[in-house]
mmCIF file of C-alpha atoms and ligand atoms in Angstrom:
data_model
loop_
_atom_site.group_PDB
_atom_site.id
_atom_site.type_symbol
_atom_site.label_atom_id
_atom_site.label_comp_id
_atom_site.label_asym_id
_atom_site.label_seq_id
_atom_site.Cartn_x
_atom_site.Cartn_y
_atom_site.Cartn_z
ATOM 1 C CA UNK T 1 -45.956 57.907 43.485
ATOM 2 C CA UNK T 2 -45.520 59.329 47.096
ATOM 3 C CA UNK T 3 -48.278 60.648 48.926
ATOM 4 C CA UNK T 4 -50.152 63.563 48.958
ATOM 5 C CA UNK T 5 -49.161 66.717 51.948
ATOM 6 C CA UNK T 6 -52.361 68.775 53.406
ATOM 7 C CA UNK T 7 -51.561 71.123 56.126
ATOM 8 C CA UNK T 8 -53.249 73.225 58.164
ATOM 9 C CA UNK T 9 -51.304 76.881 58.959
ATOM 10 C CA UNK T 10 -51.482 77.271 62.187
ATOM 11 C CA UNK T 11 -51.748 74.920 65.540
ATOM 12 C CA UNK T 12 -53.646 77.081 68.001
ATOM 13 C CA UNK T 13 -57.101 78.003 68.679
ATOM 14 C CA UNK T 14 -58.465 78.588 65.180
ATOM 15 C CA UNK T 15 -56.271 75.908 64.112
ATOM 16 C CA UNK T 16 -57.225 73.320 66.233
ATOM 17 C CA UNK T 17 -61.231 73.731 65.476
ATOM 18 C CA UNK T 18 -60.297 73.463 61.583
ATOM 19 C CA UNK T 19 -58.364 70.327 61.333
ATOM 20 C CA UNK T 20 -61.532 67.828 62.328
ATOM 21 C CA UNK T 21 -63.299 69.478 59.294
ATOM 22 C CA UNK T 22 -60.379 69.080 57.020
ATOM 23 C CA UNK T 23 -59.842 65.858 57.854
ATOM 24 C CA UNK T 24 -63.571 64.904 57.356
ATOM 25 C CA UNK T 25 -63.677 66.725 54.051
ATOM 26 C CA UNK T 26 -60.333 64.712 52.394
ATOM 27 C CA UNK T 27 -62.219 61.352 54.025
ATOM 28 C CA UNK T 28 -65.253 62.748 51.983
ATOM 29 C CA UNK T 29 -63.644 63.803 48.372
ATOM 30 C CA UNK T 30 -60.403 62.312 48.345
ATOM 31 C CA UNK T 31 -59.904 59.241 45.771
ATOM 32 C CA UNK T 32 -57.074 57.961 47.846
ATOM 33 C CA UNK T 33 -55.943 57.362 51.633
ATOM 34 C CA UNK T 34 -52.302 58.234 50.449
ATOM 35 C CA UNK T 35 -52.078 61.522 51.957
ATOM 36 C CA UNK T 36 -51.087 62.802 55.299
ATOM 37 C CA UNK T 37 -52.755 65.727 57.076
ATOM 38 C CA UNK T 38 -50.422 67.815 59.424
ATOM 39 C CA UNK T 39 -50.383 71.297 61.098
ATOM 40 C CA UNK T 40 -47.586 73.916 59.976
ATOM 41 C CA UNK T 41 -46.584 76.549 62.406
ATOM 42 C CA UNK T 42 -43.599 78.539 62.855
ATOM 43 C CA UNK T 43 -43.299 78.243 66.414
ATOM 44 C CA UNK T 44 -44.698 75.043 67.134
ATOM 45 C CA UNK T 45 -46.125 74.298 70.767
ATOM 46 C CA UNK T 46 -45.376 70.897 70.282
ATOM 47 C CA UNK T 47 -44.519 68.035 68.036
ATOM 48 C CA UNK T 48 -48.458 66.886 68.065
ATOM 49 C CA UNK T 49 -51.301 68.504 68.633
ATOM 50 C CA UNK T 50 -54.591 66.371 68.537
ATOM 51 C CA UNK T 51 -52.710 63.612 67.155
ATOM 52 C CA UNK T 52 -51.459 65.668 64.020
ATOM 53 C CA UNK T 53 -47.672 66.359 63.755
ATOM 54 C CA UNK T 54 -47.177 70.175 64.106
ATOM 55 C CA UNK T 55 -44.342 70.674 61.172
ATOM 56 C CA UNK T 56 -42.297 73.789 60.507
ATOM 57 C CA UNK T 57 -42.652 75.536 57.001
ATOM 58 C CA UNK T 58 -39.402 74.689 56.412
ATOM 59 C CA UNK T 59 -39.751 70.995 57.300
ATOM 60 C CA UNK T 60 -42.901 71.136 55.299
ATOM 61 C CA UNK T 61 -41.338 72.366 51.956
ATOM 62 C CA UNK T 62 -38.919 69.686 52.544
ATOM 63 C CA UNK T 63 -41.291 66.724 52.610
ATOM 64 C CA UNK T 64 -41.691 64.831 49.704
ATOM 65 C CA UNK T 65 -45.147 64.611 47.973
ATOM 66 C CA UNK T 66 -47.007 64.198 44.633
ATOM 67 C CA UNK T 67 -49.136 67.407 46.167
ATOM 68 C CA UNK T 68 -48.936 70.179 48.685
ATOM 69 C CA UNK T 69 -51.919 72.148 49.749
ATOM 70 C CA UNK T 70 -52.075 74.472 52.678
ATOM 71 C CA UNK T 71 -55.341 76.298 54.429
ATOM 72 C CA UNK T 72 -54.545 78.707 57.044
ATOM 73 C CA UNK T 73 -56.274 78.677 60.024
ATOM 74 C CA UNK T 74 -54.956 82.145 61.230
ATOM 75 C CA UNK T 75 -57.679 85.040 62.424
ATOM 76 C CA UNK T 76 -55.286 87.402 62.002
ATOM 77 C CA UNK T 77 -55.617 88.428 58.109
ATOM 78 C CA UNK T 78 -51.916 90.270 58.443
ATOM 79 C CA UNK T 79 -50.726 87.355 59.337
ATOM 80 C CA UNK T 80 -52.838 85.619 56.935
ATOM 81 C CA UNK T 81 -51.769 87.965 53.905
ATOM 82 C CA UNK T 82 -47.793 87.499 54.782
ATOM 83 C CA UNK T 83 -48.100 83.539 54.567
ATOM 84 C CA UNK T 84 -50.748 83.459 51.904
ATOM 85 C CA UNK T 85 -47.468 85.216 49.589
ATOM 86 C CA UNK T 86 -45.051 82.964 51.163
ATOM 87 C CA UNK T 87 -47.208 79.699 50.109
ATOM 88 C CA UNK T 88 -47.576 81.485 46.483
ATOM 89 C CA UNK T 89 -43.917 81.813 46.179
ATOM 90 C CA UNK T 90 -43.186 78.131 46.922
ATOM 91 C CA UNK T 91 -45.640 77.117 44.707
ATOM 92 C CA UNK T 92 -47.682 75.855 47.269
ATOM 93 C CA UNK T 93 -51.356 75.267 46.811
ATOM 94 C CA UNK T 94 -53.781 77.375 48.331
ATOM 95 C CA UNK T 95 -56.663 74.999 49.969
ATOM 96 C CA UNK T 96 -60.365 76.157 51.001
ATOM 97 C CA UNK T 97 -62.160 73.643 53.580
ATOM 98 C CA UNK T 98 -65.533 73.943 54.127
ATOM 99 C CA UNK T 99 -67.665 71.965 56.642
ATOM 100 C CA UNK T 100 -70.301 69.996 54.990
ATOM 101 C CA UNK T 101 -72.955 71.209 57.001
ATOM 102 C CA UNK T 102 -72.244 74.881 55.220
ATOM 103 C CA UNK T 103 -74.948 75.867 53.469
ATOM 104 C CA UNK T 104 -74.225 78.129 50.379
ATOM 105 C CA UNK T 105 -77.543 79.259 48.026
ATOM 106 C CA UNK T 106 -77.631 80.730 44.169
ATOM 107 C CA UNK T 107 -75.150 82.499 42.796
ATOM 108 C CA UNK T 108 -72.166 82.644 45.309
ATOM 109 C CA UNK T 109 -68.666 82.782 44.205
ATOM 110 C CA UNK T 110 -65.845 82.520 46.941
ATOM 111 C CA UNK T 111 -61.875 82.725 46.162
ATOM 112 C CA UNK T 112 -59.028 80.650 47.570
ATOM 113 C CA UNK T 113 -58.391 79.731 50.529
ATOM 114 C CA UNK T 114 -61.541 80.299 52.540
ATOM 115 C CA UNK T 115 -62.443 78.183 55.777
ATOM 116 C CA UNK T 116 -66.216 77.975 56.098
ATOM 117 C CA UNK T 117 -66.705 76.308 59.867
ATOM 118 C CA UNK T 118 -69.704 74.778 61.077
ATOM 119 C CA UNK T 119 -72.844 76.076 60.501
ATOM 120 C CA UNK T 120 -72.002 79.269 58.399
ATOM 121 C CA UNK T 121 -74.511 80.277 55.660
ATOM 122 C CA UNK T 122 -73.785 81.855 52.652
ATOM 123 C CA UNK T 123 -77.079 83.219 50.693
ATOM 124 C CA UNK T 124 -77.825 84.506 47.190
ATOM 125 C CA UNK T 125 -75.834 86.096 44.651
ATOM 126 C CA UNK T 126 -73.178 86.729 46.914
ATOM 127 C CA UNK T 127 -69.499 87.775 45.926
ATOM 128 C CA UNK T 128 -66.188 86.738 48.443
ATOM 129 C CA UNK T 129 -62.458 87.451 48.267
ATOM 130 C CA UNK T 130 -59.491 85.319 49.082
ATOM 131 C CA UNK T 131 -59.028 83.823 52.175
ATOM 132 C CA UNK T 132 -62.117 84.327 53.789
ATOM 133 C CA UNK T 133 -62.602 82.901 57.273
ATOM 134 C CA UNK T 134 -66.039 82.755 58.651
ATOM 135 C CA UNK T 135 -66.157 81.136 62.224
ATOM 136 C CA UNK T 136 -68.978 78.838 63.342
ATOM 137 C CA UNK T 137 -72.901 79.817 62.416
ATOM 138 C CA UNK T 138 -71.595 83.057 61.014
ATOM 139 C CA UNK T 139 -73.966 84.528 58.185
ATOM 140 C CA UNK T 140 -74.050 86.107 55.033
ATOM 141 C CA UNK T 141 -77.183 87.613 53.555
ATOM 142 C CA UNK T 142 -77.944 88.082 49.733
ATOM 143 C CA UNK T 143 -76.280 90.613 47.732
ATOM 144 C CA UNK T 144 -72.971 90.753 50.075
ATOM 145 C CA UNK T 145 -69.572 91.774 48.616
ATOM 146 C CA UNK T 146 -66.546 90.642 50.827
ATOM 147 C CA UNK T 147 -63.421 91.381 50.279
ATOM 148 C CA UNK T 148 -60.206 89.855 50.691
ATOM 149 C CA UNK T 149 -58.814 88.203 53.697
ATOM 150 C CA UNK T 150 -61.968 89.164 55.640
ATOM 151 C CA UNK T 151 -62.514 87.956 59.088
ATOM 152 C CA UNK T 152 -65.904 86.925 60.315
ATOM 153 C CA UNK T 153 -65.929 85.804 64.201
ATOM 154 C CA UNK T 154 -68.435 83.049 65.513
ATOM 155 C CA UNK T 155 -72.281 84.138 64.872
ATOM 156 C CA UNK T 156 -71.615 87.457 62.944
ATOM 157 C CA UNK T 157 -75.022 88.122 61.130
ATOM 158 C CA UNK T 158 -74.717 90.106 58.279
ATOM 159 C CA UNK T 159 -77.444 91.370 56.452
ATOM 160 C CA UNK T 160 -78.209 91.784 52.888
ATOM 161 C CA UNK T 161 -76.563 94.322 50.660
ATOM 162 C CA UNK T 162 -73.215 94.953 52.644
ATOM 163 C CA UNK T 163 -69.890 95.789 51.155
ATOM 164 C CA UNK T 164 -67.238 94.636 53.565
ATOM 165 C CA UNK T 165 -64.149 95.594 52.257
ATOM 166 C CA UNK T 166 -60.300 93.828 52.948
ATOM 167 C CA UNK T 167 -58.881 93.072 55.898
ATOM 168 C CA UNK T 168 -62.292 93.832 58.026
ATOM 169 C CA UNK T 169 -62.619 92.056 61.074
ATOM 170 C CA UNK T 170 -66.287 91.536 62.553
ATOM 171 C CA UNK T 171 -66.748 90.202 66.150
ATOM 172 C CA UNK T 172 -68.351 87.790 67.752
ATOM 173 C CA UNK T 173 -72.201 87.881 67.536
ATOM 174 C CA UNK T 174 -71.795 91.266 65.664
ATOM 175 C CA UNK T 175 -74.835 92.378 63.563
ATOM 176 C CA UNK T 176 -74.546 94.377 60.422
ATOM 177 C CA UNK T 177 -77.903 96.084 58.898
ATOM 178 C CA UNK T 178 -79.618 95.506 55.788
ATOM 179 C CA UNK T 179 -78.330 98.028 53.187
ATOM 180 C CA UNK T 180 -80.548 98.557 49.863
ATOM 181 C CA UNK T 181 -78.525 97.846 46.468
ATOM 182 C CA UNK T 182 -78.021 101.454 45.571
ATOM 183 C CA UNK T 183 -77.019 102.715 49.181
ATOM 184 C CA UNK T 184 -75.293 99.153 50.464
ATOM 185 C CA UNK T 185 -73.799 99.322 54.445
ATOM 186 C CA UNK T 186 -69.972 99.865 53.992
ATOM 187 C CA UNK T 187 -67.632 98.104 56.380
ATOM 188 C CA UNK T 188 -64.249 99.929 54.867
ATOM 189 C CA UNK T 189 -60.889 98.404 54.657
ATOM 190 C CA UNK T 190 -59.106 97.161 57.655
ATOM 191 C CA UNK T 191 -62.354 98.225 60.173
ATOM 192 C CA UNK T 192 -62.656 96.523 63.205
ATOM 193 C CA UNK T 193 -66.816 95.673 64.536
ATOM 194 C CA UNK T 194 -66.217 94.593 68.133
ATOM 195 C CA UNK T 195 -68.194 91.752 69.701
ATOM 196 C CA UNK T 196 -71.895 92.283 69.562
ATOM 197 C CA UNK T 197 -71.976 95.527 67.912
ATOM 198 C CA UNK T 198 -75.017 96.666 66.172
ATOM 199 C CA UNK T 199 -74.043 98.049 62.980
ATOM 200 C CA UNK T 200 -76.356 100.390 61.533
ATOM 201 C CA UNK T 201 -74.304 102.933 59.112
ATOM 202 C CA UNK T 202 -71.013 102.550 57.521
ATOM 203 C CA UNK T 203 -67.741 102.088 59.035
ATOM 204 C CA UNK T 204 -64.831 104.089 57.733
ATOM 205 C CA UNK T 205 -61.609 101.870 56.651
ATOM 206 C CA UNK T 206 -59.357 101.413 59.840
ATOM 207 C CA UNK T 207 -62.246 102.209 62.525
ATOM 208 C CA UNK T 208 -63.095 99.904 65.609
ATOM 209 C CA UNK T 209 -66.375 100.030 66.224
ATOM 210 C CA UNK T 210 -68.485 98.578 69.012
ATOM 211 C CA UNK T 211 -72.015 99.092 71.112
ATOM 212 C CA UNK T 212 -75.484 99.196 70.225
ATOM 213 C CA UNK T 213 -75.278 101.219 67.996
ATOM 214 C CA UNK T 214 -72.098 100.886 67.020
ATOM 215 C CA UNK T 215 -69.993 103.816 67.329
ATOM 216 C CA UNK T 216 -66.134 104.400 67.069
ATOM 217 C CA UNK T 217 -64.052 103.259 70.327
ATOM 218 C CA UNK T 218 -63.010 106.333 72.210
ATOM 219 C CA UNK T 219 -58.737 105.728 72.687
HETATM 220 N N1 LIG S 301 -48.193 81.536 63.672
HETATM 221 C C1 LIG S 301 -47.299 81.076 62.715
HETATM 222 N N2 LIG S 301 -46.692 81.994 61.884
HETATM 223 C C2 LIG S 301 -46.917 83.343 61.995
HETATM 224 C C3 LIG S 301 -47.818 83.796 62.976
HETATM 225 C C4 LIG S 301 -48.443 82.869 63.804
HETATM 226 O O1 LIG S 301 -47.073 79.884 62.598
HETATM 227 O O2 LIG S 301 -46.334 84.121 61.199
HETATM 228 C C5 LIG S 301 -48.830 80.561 64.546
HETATM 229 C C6 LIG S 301 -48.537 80.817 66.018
HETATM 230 O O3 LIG S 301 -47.313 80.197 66.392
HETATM 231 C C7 LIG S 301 -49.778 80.201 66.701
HETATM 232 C C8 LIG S 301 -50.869 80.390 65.642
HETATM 233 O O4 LIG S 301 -50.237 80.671 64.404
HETATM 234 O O5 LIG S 301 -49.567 78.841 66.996
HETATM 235 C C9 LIG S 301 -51.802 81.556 65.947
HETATM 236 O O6 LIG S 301 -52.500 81.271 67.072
HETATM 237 P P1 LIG S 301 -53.369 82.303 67.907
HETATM 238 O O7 LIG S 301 -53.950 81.546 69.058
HETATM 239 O O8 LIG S 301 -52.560 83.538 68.179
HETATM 240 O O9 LIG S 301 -54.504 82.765 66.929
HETATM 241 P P2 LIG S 301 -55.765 81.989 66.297
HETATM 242 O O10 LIG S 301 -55.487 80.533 66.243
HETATM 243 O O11 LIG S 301 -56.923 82.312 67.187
HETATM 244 O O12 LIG S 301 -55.890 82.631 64.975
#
């Protein structure tokens, strides 16, 4: 039986900080060494990066294996969205990696395709969408509801009882307040919280906010 093809969408920044964790989480669960762990992108900066061959999609597809899984390690959740589709259509398998110093409590579901990086907590009773990226010590607080193809940058605290609908992008070190479960926060679809924002009331869908407090950017 031929080997088994994992592949990493994507060979830049995000990219590069999610293959070491895939690669320690096959050594960690997979059965076998027969597999091969590459990056995919469509405009490849080189043949290697890291030490992992940077493949096309096309040269991917073409490969021959007993399995084909694919995580994309792409911030932008447009971007994400478009390949996610083109991965369904081939029959490619969506793939979730998760560092295993993540630590996720009671009661969480999360859907395909997430990448959980170092350091990221997910608490209580918490619901998640599809292809979920939270960067390094990013965290979740009880009661959440995420979306899909949510963004969270590197130390975003989010507190308990927020709604953050699809496509929403939180910066870097952003903080979202506690909502209460009858009145949750609302992060709306497609909102953008720049880096370090303080988040105290909902964001309408498509806003950037930013500050302390967070208020809409001013084109
Ligand atoms: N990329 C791709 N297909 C696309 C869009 C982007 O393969 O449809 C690749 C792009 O060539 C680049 C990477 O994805 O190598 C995105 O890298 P970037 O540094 O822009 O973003 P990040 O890694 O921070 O998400």
């Amino acid at each position: 039986m031929s080997k088994k093809l994992y592949g990493i969408y994507g060979a830049s920044g995000l990219g590069k900080q999610v293959m070491p964790l895939a690669r320690e989480q096959l050594g960690l669960t997979s059965q076998t060494t027969d597999y091969e762990l590459v990056f995919i992108d469509d405009n490849p900066p080189q043949s290697e990066v890291n030490g992992n061959k940077v493949l096309t999609w096309e040269q991917f597809l073409r490969e021959s294996a007993s399995e084909k899984k694919v995580a994309i390690s792409i911030a932008n959740s447009k971007i994400r969205e478009k390949i996610s589709e083109k991965i369904s259509r081939e029959g490619v398998l969506p793939w979730s990696i998760q560092d295993s110093n993540v630590c996720v409590m009671d009661d969480v579901v999360v859907g395909v395709g997430s990448i959980l990086s170092s350091f990221v907590l997910l608490a209580s009773n918490i619901r998640v969408g599809n292809y979920f990226q939270a960067n390094h010590y990013s965290h979740v607080a009880h009661d959440c509801v995420i979306g899909d193809y949510v963004t969270f940058g590197p130390g975003v605290r989010c507190n308990g009882n927020v709604h953050i609908e699809d496509h929403a992008y939180i910066g870097t070190g952003a903080m979202i307040r506690q909502g209460t479960p009858d009145n949750p926060i609302i992060i709306g679809k497609g909102a953008v919280v720049g880096m370090g924002a303080v988040v105290l009331n909902d964001v309408p869908a498509g806003v950037t906010v930013v500050g302390n407090p967070a208020r809409p950017l001013e084109k």
